[in-house]
Coordinates of C-alpha atoms and ligand atoms in Angstrom, one line a residue:
M1 CA 141.7 132.0 75.6
T2 CA 145.1 132.9 74.7
G3 CA 147.9 132.5 77.0
S4 CA 148.1 129.8 79.6
L5 CA 149.1 129.5 83.1
S6 CA 152.1 128.0 84.4
Q7 CA 152.5 124.9 86.1
A8 CA 153.5 126.9 89.1
L9 CA 150.6 128.7 89.3
Q10 CA 148.1 126.0 88.6
R11 CA 149.6 124.4 92.0
I12 CA 148.1 127.2 94.0
E13 CA 145.2 129.1 94.9
A14 CA 144.4 132.5 96.1
S15 CA 144.7 133.3 99.7
P16 CA 141.6 132.4 101.4
T17 CA 142.2 135.1 104.1
T18 CA 142.2 137.9 101.8
A19 CA 139.4 136.1 99.6
M20 CA 136.9 136.2 102.1
T21 CA 138.0 139.8 103.5
D22 CA 137.6 141.0 99.7
R23 CA 134.1 139.2 99.9
A24 CA 132.9 140.7 103.0
Q25 CA 134.2 144.2 101.6
A26 CA 132.2 143.8 98.4
L27 CA 129.1 142.9 100.6
R28 CA 129.5 146.1 102.5
E29 CA 130.0 148.3 99.3
A30 CA 126.7 146.6 98.3
G31 CA 125.0 148.1 101.5
K32 CA 125.3 144.6 103.5
D33 CA 126.1 145.1 107.3
I34 CA 128.8 142.6 107.5
I35 CA 131.7 142.4 110.3
S36 CA 134.6 141.3 109.3
L37 CA 136.6 138.9 111.3
S38 CA 138.2 137.3 108.3
V39 CA 141.6 139.2 108.2
G40 CA 144.4 139.3 110.4
E41 CA 145.1 142.9 111.0
P42 CA 145.3 145.1 114.0
D43 CA 142.3 147.8 114.2
F44 CA 144.5 150.5 116.0
A45 CA 145.5 153.6 114.1
T46 CA 149.1 153.7 113.2
P47 CA 150.9 155.8 116.0
P48 CA 151.3 159.3 115.0
H49 CA 155.0 159.6 115.0
I50 CA 155.3 157.2 112.3
L51 CA 152.7 158.9 110.1
E52 CA 154.7 162.0 111.1
A53 CA 157.9 160.5 109.9
A54 CA 156.4 159.1 106.6
K55 CA 155.0 162.6 105.9
A56 CA 158.3 164.2 106.5
A57 CA 160.3 161.5 104.5
L58 CA 158.1 162.4 101.7
D59 CA 158.8 166.1 101.7
A60 CA 162.4 165.3 101.9
G61 CA 162.4 163.3 98.8
A62 CA 161.7 159.7 99.7
T63 CA 160.2 159.1 96.4
K64 CA 162.9 157.4 94.4
Y65 CA 164.2 154.1 94.6
T66 CA 166.4 152.6 97.4
P67 CA 168.9 149.9 97.4
V68 CA 167.2 146.7 96.6
A69 CA 167.5 144.9 100.1
G70 CA 166.4 148.5 101.9
T71 CA 168.1 151.3 102.9
S72 CA 171.4 150.8 105.0
A73 CA 169.6 152.9 108.1
L74 CA 166.6 150.6 107.9
R75 CA 168.5 147.4 107.8
S76 CA 170.7 148.5 110.8
A77 CA 167.6 149.3 112.6
A78 CA 166.1 146.1 112.0
A79 CA 169.5 144.1 113.0
R80 CA 169.1 146.2 116.2
H81 CA 165.6 145.0 116.4
F82 CA 166.5 141.5 115.8
H83 CA 168.6 141.6 118.7
R84 CA 166.8 143.6 121.0
D85 CA 163.1 142.3 120.7
L86 CA 164.1 138.4 119.7
G87 CA 167.7 138.0 120.8
V88 CA 168.9 136.9 117.8
E89 CA 172.3 138.5 116.6
C90 CA 172.8 139.8 113.4
S91 CA 174.6 142.3 111.0
P92 CA 172.9 144.9 108.8
E93 CA 174.4 142.9 105.9
H94 CA 172.3 139.7 106.9
V95 CA 169.2 141.5 106.5
I96 CA 166.8 141.9 103.9
V97 CA 163.8 144.6 104.1
S98 CA 160.5 143.3 102.0
A99 CA 157.3 144.4 101.0
G100 CA 155.9 142.8 104.4
G101 CA 157.0 139.5 106.0
K102 CA 154.9 137.9 103.3
Q103 CA 157.3 138.6 100.9
A104 CA 160.4 137.5 102.8
L105 CA 158.9 134.3 103.4
F106 CA 157.9 133.8 99.7
E107 CA 161.7 134.7 98.8
A108 CA 163.1 132.3 101.4
L109 CA 161.1 129.3 100.2
V110 CA 161.3 130.2 96.4
A111 CA 165.2 130.8 96.5
T112 CA 165.8 127.4 98.1
V113 CA 162.9 124.8 97.3
S114 CA 163.1 122.7 94.3
E115 CA 161.2 120.4 92.6
G116 CA 160.7 117.3 94.9
D117 CA 161.7 118.9 98.4
E118 CA 159.7 118.8 101.4
V119 CA 158.8 121.5 103.8
I120 CA 157.5 120.5 107.2
V121 CA 154.7 122.5 108.3
P122 CA 152.8 122.6 111.7
A123 CA 149.1 122.5 110.8
P124 CA 146.6 124.3 111.5
W125 CA 149.1 126.4 109.2
W126 CA 148.9 130.0 108.1
V127 CA 147.2 129.5 104.5
S128 CA 150.2 130.8 102.5
Y129 CA 152.8 128.5 104.0
P130 CA 151.7 125.6 101.9
Q131 CA 150.9 127.6 98.9
I132 CA 154.2 129.2 98.5
V133 CA 156.0 125.7 99.2
R134 CA 153.7 124.1 96.1
F135 CA 154.5 126.9 94.0
A136 CA 158.2 126.5 94.4
G137 CA 157.5 123.1 93.7
G138 CA 158.0 121.3 96.7
K139 CA 155.6 119.5 98.9
A140 CA 154.0 120.6 102.2
V141 CA 154.0 117.8 104.8
K142 CA 151.5 118.4 107.4
L143 CA 152.7 117.8 110.8
V144 CA 149.1 117.6 112.5
T145 CA 148.7 119.6 115.7
H146 CA 145.9 119.0 118.1
A147 CA 144.0 121.6 120.5
E148 CA 144.3 119.3 123.7
H149 CA 148.2 119.9 123.1
G150 CA 147.8 123.4 122.7
F151 CA 148.5 123.2 119.2
R152 CA 152.0 122.1 119.7
F153 CA 154.0 119.2 118.4
S154 CA 156.6 117.0 120.0
P155 CA 160.5 116.9 119.0
A156 CA 159.8 113.0 118.3
E157 CA 156.6 114.2 116.0
F158 CA 159.0 116.5 114.0
E159 CA 161.6 114.0 113.7
A160 CA 159.5 111.0 112.2
L161 CA 158.4 113.3 109.1
I162 CA 162.2 114.0 108.4
T163 CA 163.3 112.4 104.8
P164 CA 166.6 112.8 103.0
R165 CA 164.1 115.4 101.0
T166 CA 163.5 117.2 103.7
N167 CA 164.9 120.9 103.7
W168 CA 162.8 123.0 106.1
L169 CA 160.6 123.1 109.2
L170 CA 158.5 126.1 109.3
L171 CA 157.8 127.4 112.7
N172 CA 155.5 130.3 113.7
S173 CA 155.1 131.3 117.6
P174 CA 153.2 133.0 118.2
G175 CA 151.3 131.3 115.8
N176 CA 148.6 132.0 113.2
P177 CA 145.8 130.5 113.3
T178 CA 146.2 128.9 116.8
G179 CA 147.6 131.3 119.0
A180 CA 150.0 128.5 119.9
V181 CA 153.3 130.0 121.6
Y182 CA 156.2 127.4 121.6
P183 CA 158.0 127.4 125.0
A184 CA 162.1 126.9 125.3
E185 CA 161.9 123.5 126.4
M186 CA 159.8 122.4 123.3
L187 CA 162.4 124.7 121.1
E188 CA 165.2 123.1 122.8
G189 CA 163.8 119.8 121.9
I190 CA 163.6 120.7 118.2
G191 CA 167.1 122.2 118.3
E192 CA 168.1 118.4 119.3
V193 CA 166.6 117.3 116.3
L194 CA 168.1 119.6 114.0
R195 CA 171.3 118.7 115.3
R196 CA 171.1 114.9 114.3
H197 CA 169.7 116.4 110.6
P198 CA 172.3 118.8 109.5
G199 CA 170.3 119.5 106.0
V200 CA 167.3 120.6 107.6
M201 CA 166.7 124.6 107.8
V202 CA 164.2 126.4 110.0
L203 CA 161.9 129.2 108.8
S204 CA 161.0 130.9 112.1
D205 CA 158.3 133.4 111.5
D206 CA 158.1 135.7 114.5
I207 CA 156.0 138.2 113.4
Y208 CA 153.7 138.1 116.1
A209 CA 156.6 138.0 119.0
P210 CA 155.2 141.2 120.9
L211 CA 151.6 139.5 120.9
N212 CA 152.2 136.9 123.8
Y213 CA 149.9 136.5 126.9
T214 CA 151.6 133.7 128.6
G215 CA 153.5 136.4 130.8
Q216 CA 156.9 134.7 129.4
D217 CA 159.3 136.6 127.2
H218 CA 159.1 135.3 123.8
V219 CA 161.8 132.8 122.8
S220 CA 163.3 133.0 119.3
L221 CA 164.7 129.5 117.9
A222 CA 167.8 131.5 116.7
A223 CA 168.3 133.0 120.3
L224 CA 168.2 130.0 121.9
C225 CA 170.6 127.7 119.7
P226 CA 173.2 130.0 118.3
D227 CA 175.1 126.9 117.1
L228 CA 172.1 126.8 114.6
A229 CA 171.8 130.3 113.5
H230 CA 173.3 129.3 110.3
R231 CA 170.5 127.2 109.5
I232 CA 167.9 129.4 110.5
C233 CA 166.1 132.3 108.6
T234 CA 164.0 134.7 111.2
I235 CA 161.3 136.8 109.8
S236 CA 159.7 139.9 111.5
G237 CA 158.0 143.1 110.3
V238 CA 156.0 145.7 111.5
S239 CA 152.9 145.0 110.2
K240 CA 151.0 143.2 113.2
S241 CA 153.4 144.9 116.0
H242 CA 153.0 148.5 114.8
A243 CA 149.4 148.4 112.7
M244 CA 151.2 149.3 109.7
T245 CA 149.8 146.3 107.3
G246 CA 149.5 148.6 104.5
F247 CA 152.9 150.1 104.5
R248 CA 154.3 146.4 103.6
I249 CA 157.4 146.1 105.3
G250 CA 158.7 142.8 106.8
F251 CA 162.4 142.0 107.3
A252 CA 164.6 138.5 107.4
T253 CA 167.6 137.8 108.5
G254 CA 169.6 134.3 108.4
P255 CA 173.0 133.0 106.4
E256 CA 174.6 135.1 104.0
W257 CA 174.2 133.0 101.0
L258 CA 170.7 132.7 101.7
I259 CA 170.1 136.6 102.3
K260 CA 171.9 137.0 99.2
A261 CA 169.8 134.8 97.2
M262 CA 166.8 136.7 98.5
I263 CA 168.0 140.0 97.5
K264 CA 168.7 138.5 94.0
L265 CA 165.2 137.3 93.7
Q266 CA 164.0 140.6 94.9
S267 CA 165.9 142.8 92.5
N268 CA 164.3 140.7 89.8
S269 CA 160.5 141.3 91.0
S270 CA 159.5 144.2 93.3
G271 CA 162.9 145.8 93.6
N272 CA 163.4 147.9 96.7
P273 CA 160.0 148.2 99.4
A274 CA 158.5 151.4 99.1
A275 CA 161.0 154.3 100.1
V276 CA 158.4 156.0 102.2
S277 CA 157.0 152.9 104.1
Q278 CA 161.0 152.1 104.9
A279 CA 161.0 155.8 106.4
A280 CA 157.9 154.8 108.5
A281 CA 159.3 151.6 109.7
L282 CA 162.6 153.0 110.7
A283 CA 160.5 155.4 112.6
A284 CA 158.6 152.4 114.3
L285 CA 161.6 150.7 115.1
D286 CA 163.9 153.2 116.5
G287 CA 160.7 155.2 118.1
P288 CA 159.0 154.4 121.4
Q289 CA 158.2 150.8 122.0
D290 CA 156.1 151.1 125.3
F291 CA 152.5 151.5 123.5
L292 CA 153.1 147.9 122.7
S293 CA 152.5 146.4 125.9
D294 CA 149.5 148.3 126.4
W295 CA 148.4 147.3 122.9
C296 CA 148.9 143.7 124.0
E297 CA 146.7 144.3 127.4
T298 CA 143.9 145.3 125.1
F299 CA 144.5 142.3 123.1
R300 CA 144.4 139.9 126.0
A301 CA 141.0 141.4 127.3
R302 CA 139.6 140.9 123.6
R303 CA 140.6 137.5 123.8
D304 CA 139.1 136.9 127.2
L305 CA 135.8 138.1 126.0
V306 CA 135.8 135.9 122.7
V307 CA 136.8 133.0 124.2
A308 CA 134.4 133.1 126.9
G309 CA 131.7 134.3 124.3
L310 CA 132.3 131.9 121.9
N311 CA 132.5 128.5 124.5
A312 CA 129.4 129.9 125.6
I313 CA 127.8 128.7 122.2
P314 CA 126.4 125.1 122.2
G315 CA 128.5 123.3 119.7
L316 CA 131.5 125.7 119.6
S317 CA 134.5 125.2 121.3
T318 CA 138.1 127.0 121.4
P319 CA 141.2 126.8 123.4
V320 CA 142.5 129.8 125.2
P321 CA 145.5 131.1 122.8
D322 CA 148.0 132.0 124.2
G323 CA 149.3 134.7 121.7
A324 CA 148.7 136.4 118.2
F325 CA 144.9 137.6 117.5
Y326 CA 143.1 135.0 116.5
C327 CA 141.0 131.9 117.8
F328 CA 140.8 128.5 116.2
I329 CA 137.2 127.6 116.8
D330 CA 135.8 123.7 116.7
A331 CA 132.3 123.1 115.4
S332 CA 132.4 119.4 115.3
P333 CA 128.8 118.8 116.8
L334 CA 127.5 121.3 114.3
M335 CA 128.8 120.0 111.3
D336 CA 125.9 117.9 110.2
R337 CA 123.9 120.8 109.4
F338 CA 126.4 122.0 107.0
G339 CA 127.3 118.3 105.0
G340 CA 130.5 118.2 107.0
D341 CA 131.9 121.0 105.2
D342 CA 133.0 124.1 106.9
T343 CA 133.0 126.4 104.4
K344 CA 129.3 125.9 104.0
L345 CA 129.4 126.9 107.6
C346 CA 131.4 130.2 107.1
L347 CA 128.8 131.3 104.2
H348 CA 126.1 130.4 106.8
L349 CA 127.7 133.0 109.2
L350 CA 128.3 135.3 106.2
E351 CA 124.7 135.4 105.7
H352 CA 124.2 136.5 109.3
G353 CA 126.6 139.1 109.1
V354 CA 130.0 137.9 110.1
A355 CA 133.0 136.8 107.8
V356 CA 135.4 134.4 109.1
V357 CA 137.9 132.0 107.5
A358 CA 136.9 128.1 107.4
A359 CA 139.4 125.7 109.6
S360 CA 140.0 123.4 106.1
A361 CA 141.7 126.8 104.5
F362 CA 144.0 126.2 107.2
G363 CA 144.6 122.8 106.9
G364 CA 142.1 122.2 109.7
K365 CA 138.9 120.9 109.7
N366 CA 135.1 121.2 111.1
G367 CA 135.3 124.7 112.4
F368 CA 136.6 128.4 111.5
R369 CA 139.0 131.1 112.6
I370 CA 138.4 134.6 113.7
S371 CA 140.5 137.4 114.4
F372 CA 139.8 139.4 117.5
A373 CA 141.9 142.2 116.4
T374 CA 138.7 144.6 116.6
D375 CA 137.2 146.7 119.4
E376 CA 135.1 145.0 122.0
A377 CA 131.6 146.4 120.9
T378 CA 132.1 144.5 117.6
L379 CA 133.3 141.5 118.9
T380 CA 130.5 141.2 121.2
E381 CA 127.8 141.9 118.4
A382 CA 129.9 139.5 116.1
I383 CA 129.3 136.8 118.8
S384 CA 125.8 137.1 119.3
R385 CA 125.1 136.9 115.4
I386 CA 127.2 133.6 115.7
A387 CA 125.2 132.6 118.4
A388 CA 122.2 133.4 116.5
A389 CA 123.5 132.1 113.4
L390 CA 123.9 128.8 114.9
A391 CA 120.8 128.7 117.2
Ligands
PMP1 N1 153.1 135.5 108.9 C1 152.3 135.3 109.4 C2 152.1 134.0 110.2 C3 151.1 136.1 109.2 O1 149.9 135.9 109.8 C4 151.2 137.0 108.3 C5 149.6 138.1 108.0 N2 149.7 138.2 107.0 C6 152.7 137.3 107.6 C7 153.6 136.4 108.0 C8 152.8 138.6 106.8 O2 152.7 139.7 107.0 P1 152.6 141.1 106.0 O3 152.9 140.5 104.7 O4 151.7 141.7 106.1 O5 153.8 141.7 107.0
LIG2 N1 148.1 137.3 107.8 C1 146.7 137.6 107.8 C2 145.7 136.7 108.1 O1 145.9 135.4 107.9 C3 146.6 138.7 106.7 C4 145.9 138.1 105.3 C5 147.0 137.3 104.6 O2 148.0 138.1 104.4 O3 146.8 136.1 104.3 O4 144.6 137.0 107.8

């Protein structure tokens, strides 16, 4: 082979969530009957007013470059969204629009993490967080959380991991893959720790904010602790909230120096996010938001269905997730059958027609994650397949 891979690339693996989803898709194309619960993607159709806006934008010539950080209309709308939906104050110049929340996260970390830097990541974590940290040359420091504590950590557990090399804490509430929601008291405690450690920044990934089943309002760290806002980068987007995963639009806001650095990186990589997608996202943010609470109710009903169904299967247990659309399932009593390897367990479930992702892919163990962002009939069928596979 000619050519070789960079050291940075050799430090990472392909995203296991997308890998499993691609695999499920390939099996389907080969004629196999596979239910994919592997990817976190709402099954709802993108609302018609958003599609209409995209079509109108194409007809009006939204087929060209825009400013790298996004159109001024969308940056302003995103600033209003940060204020209205997350309580985070910002001006449009402190917003960057990226190709999904994933690109915004990638840019924030790659722009700031140097060789040897440490990023504290609560685990189970979303697959891409540690990968991006490693790509940047940093070390993902695992902050282990447990089901019996609702996958939340204490401020003291966080503080114990801080070293002079720590430059970020990653927060994701509501969280993927556990559905954990961090209450205000916990975030207050984190804020206290941060005040003692001025070198630590926080990436607050709030992409699942509208999907909160606690009955309490979403709390975002930068809103709760405005005195720390200059050290917080808040990530949001329309992928999950507005069923727009394929449009690839996400937003970040944070201190000016960081947003400028992210724009610099974006200007030399993807350039601006797709013009037509930006027009669609503008319609999403400025249009009606009332359907979000109906969707949230639908997700809550699905959650209750899968939690009851999964917990009725001998050997499986899952806590009730407070937000997002995932269940993180423990299968410890069954692991001997799979040689202690939860990837083997997932391959076994795939043979029985259900695609899920191993807990180990998320920095957990002995289990798997499902997404319940699909209809109840499909979820019911998936649960009976899982029960049959594990009987
Ligand atoms: N953060 C979390 C926690 C996620 O689960 C996802 C879903 N892929 C993202 C960010 C990125 O979302 P997207 O790039 O599709 O906007
Ligand atoms: N965030 C989703 C998931 O965890 C989408 C896939 C991905 O981007 O990794 O399934």
